Short mmCIF file of C-alpha atoms in Angstrom, two decimals:
data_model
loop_
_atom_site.label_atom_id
_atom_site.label_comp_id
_atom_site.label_asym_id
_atom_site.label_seq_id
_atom_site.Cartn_x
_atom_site.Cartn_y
_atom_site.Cartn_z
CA UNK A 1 0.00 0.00 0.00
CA UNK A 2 1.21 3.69 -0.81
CA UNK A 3 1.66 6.20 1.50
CA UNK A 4 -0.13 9.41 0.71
CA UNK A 5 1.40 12.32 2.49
CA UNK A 6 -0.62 14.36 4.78
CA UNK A 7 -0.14 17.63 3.43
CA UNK A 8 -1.98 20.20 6.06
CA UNK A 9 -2.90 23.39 4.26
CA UNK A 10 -1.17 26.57 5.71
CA UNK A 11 -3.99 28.56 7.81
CA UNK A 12 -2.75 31.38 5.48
CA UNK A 13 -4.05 29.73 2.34
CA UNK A 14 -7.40 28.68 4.25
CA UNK A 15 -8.12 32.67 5.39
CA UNK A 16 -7.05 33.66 2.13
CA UNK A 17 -9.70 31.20 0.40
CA UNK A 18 -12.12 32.34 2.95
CA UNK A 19 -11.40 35.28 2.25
CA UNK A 20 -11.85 35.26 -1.16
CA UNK A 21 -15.05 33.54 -1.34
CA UNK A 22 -16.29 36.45 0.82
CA UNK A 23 -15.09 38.94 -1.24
CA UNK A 24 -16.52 37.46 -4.50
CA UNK A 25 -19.75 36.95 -2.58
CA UNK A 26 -19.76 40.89 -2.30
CA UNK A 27 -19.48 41.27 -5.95
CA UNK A 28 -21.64 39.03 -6.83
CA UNK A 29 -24.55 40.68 -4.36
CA UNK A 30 -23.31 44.50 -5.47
CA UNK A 31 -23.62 42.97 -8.86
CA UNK A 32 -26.95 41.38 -8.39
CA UNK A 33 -28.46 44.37 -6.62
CA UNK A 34 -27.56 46.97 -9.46
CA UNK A 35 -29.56 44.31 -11.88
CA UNK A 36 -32.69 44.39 -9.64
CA UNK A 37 -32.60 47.98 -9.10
CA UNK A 38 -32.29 48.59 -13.11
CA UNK A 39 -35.36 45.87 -13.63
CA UNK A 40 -37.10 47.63 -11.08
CA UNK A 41 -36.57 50.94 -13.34
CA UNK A 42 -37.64 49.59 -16.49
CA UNK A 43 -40.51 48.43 -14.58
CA UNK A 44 -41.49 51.57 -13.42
CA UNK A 45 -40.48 52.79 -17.05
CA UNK A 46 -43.60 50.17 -18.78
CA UNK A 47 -46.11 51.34 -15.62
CA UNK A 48 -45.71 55.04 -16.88
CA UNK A 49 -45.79 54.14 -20.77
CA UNK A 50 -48.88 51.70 -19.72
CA UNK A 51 -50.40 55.01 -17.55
CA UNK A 52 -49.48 57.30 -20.68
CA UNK A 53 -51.43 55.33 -23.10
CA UNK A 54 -54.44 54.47 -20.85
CA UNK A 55 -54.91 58.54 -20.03
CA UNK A 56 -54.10 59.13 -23.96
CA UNK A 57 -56.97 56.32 -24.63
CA UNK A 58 -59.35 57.83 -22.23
CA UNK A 59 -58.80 60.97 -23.36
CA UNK A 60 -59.27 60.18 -27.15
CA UNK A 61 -62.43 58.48 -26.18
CA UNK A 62 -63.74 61.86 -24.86
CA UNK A 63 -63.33 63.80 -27.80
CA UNK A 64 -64.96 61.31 -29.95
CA UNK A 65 -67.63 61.51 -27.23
CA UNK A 66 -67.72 65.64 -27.59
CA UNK A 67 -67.57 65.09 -31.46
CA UNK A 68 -70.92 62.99 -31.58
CA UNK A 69 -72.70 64.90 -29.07
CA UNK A 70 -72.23 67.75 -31.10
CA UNK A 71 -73.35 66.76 -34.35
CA UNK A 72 -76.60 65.31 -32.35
CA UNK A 73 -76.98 68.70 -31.07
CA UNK A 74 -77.16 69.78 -34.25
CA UNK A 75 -79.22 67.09 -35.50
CA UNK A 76 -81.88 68.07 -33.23
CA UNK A 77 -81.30 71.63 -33.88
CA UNK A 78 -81.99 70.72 -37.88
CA UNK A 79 -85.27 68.87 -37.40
CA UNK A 80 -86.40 72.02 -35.02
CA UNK A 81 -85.49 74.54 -37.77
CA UNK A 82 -88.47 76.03 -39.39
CA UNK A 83 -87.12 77.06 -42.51
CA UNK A 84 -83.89 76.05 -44.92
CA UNK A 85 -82.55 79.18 -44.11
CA UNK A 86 -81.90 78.53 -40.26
CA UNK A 87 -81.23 74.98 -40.98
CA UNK A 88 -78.35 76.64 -42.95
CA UNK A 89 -77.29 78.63 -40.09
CA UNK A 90 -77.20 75.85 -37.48
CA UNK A 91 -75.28 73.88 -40.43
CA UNK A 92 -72.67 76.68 -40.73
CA UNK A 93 -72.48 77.24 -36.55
CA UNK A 94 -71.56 73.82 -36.07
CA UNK A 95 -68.97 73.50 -38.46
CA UNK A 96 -67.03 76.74 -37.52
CA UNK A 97 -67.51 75.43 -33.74
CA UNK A 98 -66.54 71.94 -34.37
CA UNK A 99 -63.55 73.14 -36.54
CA UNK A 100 -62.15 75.00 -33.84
CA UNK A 101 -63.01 71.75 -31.07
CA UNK A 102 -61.02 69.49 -33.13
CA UNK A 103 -58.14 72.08 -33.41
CA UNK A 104 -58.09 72.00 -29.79
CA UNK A 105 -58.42 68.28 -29.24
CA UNK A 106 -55.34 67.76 -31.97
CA UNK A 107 -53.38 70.52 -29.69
CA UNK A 108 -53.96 69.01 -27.36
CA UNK A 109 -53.46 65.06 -27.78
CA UNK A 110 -50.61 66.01 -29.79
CA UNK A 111 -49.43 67.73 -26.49
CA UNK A 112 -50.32 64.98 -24.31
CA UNK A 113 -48.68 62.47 -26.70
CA UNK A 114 -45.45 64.15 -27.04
CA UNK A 115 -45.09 64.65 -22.71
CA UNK A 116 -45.68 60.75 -22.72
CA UNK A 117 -43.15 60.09 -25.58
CA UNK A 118 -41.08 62.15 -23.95
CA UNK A 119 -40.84 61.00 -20.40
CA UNK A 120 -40.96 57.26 -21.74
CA UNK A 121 -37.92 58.30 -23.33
CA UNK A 122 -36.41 59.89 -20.79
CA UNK A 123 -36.92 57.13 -18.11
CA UNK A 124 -35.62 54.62 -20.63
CA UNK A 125 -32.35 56.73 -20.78
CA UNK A 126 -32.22 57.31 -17.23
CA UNK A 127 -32.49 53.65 -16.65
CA UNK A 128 -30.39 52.24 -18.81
CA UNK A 129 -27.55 54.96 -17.76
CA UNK A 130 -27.97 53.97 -14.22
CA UNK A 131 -28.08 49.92 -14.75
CA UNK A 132 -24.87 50.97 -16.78
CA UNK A 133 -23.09 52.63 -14.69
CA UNK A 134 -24.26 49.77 -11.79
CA UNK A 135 -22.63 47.12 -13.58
CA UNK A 136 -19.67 48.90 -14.36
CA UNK A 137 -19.02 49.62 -10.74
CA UNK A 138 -19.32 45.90 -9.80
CA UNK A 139 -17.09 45.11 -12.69
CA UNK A 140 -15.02 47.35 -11.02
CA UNK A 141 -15.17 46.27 -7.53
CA UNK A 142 -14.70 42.24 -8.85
CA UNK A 143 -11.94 43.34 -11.09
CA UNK A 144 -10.05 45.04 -7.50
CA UNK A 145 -11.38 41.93 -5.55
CA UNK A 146 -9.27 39.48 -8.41
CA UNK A 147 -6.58 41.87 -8.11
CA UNK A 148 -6.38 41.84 -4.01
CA UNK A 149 -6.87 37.93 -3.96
CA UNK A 150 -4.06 37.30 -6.76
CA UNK A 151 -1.43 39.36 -4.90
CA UNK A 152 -2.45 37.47 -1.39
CA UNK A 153 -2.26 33.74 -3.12
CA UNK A 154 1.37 35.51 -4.49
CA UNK A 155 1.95 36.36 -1.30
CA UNK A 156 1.14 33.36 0.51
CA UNK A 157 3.12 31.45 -2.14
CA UNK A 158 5.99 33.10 -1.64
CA UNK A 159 5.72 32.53 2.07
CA UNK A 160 5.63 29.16 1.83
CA UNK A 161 8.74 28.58 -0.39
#
């Protein structure tokens, strides 16, 4: 039977390990917590875009409501009309009036939809800059921690020799 040699590993190399498995736990949860924090961005991100296009829904849907209201207004105001002539003038009332709702309703969806293109865009950038600049830090930090742990197993190496 051989003889395998009981080689005892140097409570140097053991603290160093530990350490090291500590350290790239660290990185790992630094790491993990910039990814949540970005998801958790683009999250809120989708609930305002969602919000945005509910309001711009809603709001769409009350100008169309306006729009026919109107035109039954003046539906009822044609079958009251006594004569051609005022039939004419409640004709020409409701167009200049519904020409000048409908260049306030485009005014103002295009308003509305530009504000929600705009932050969308905005908190797309803003999350994507900060998940960026997140990762790059633990990068960073697990770059230093590779650094620090290959100069101690050099070090404990070399003490060993």
């Amino acid at each position: 039977m051989s003889n395998t040699p009981n080689y005892e590993i140097p409570t140097e190399m053991r603290d160093f390990a530990e350490k090291s498995v500590e350290q790239a736990r660290k990185a790992f949860d630094s790491f993990i917590g910039a990814a949540r924090r970005t998801a958790d961005t683009v999250q809120g991100s989708t609930d305002l875009a969602r919000t945005n296009a509910s309001n711009l829904s809603t709001r769409g849907f009350e100008f169309a409501e306006q729009n026919v209201n109107a035109a039954f207004d003046l539906a009822q105001k044609l079958v009251r009309s006594r004569d051609v002539q005022e039939a004419m003038q409640h004709q020409a009332e409701y167009v200049r009036s519904q020409f000048a709702a409908i260049q306030a309703q485009a005014k103002e969806f295009g308003g509305l939809a530009q504000s929600a293109f705009q932050q969308s865009a905005e908190n797309a950038k803003s999350a994507m800059q900060q998940g960026a600049n997140e990762a790059r830090a633990a990068y960073e930090q697990g770059v230093e921690t590779a650094r620090e742990n290959a100069a101690d197993v050099q070090k404990a190496a070399n003490n060993h020799q």
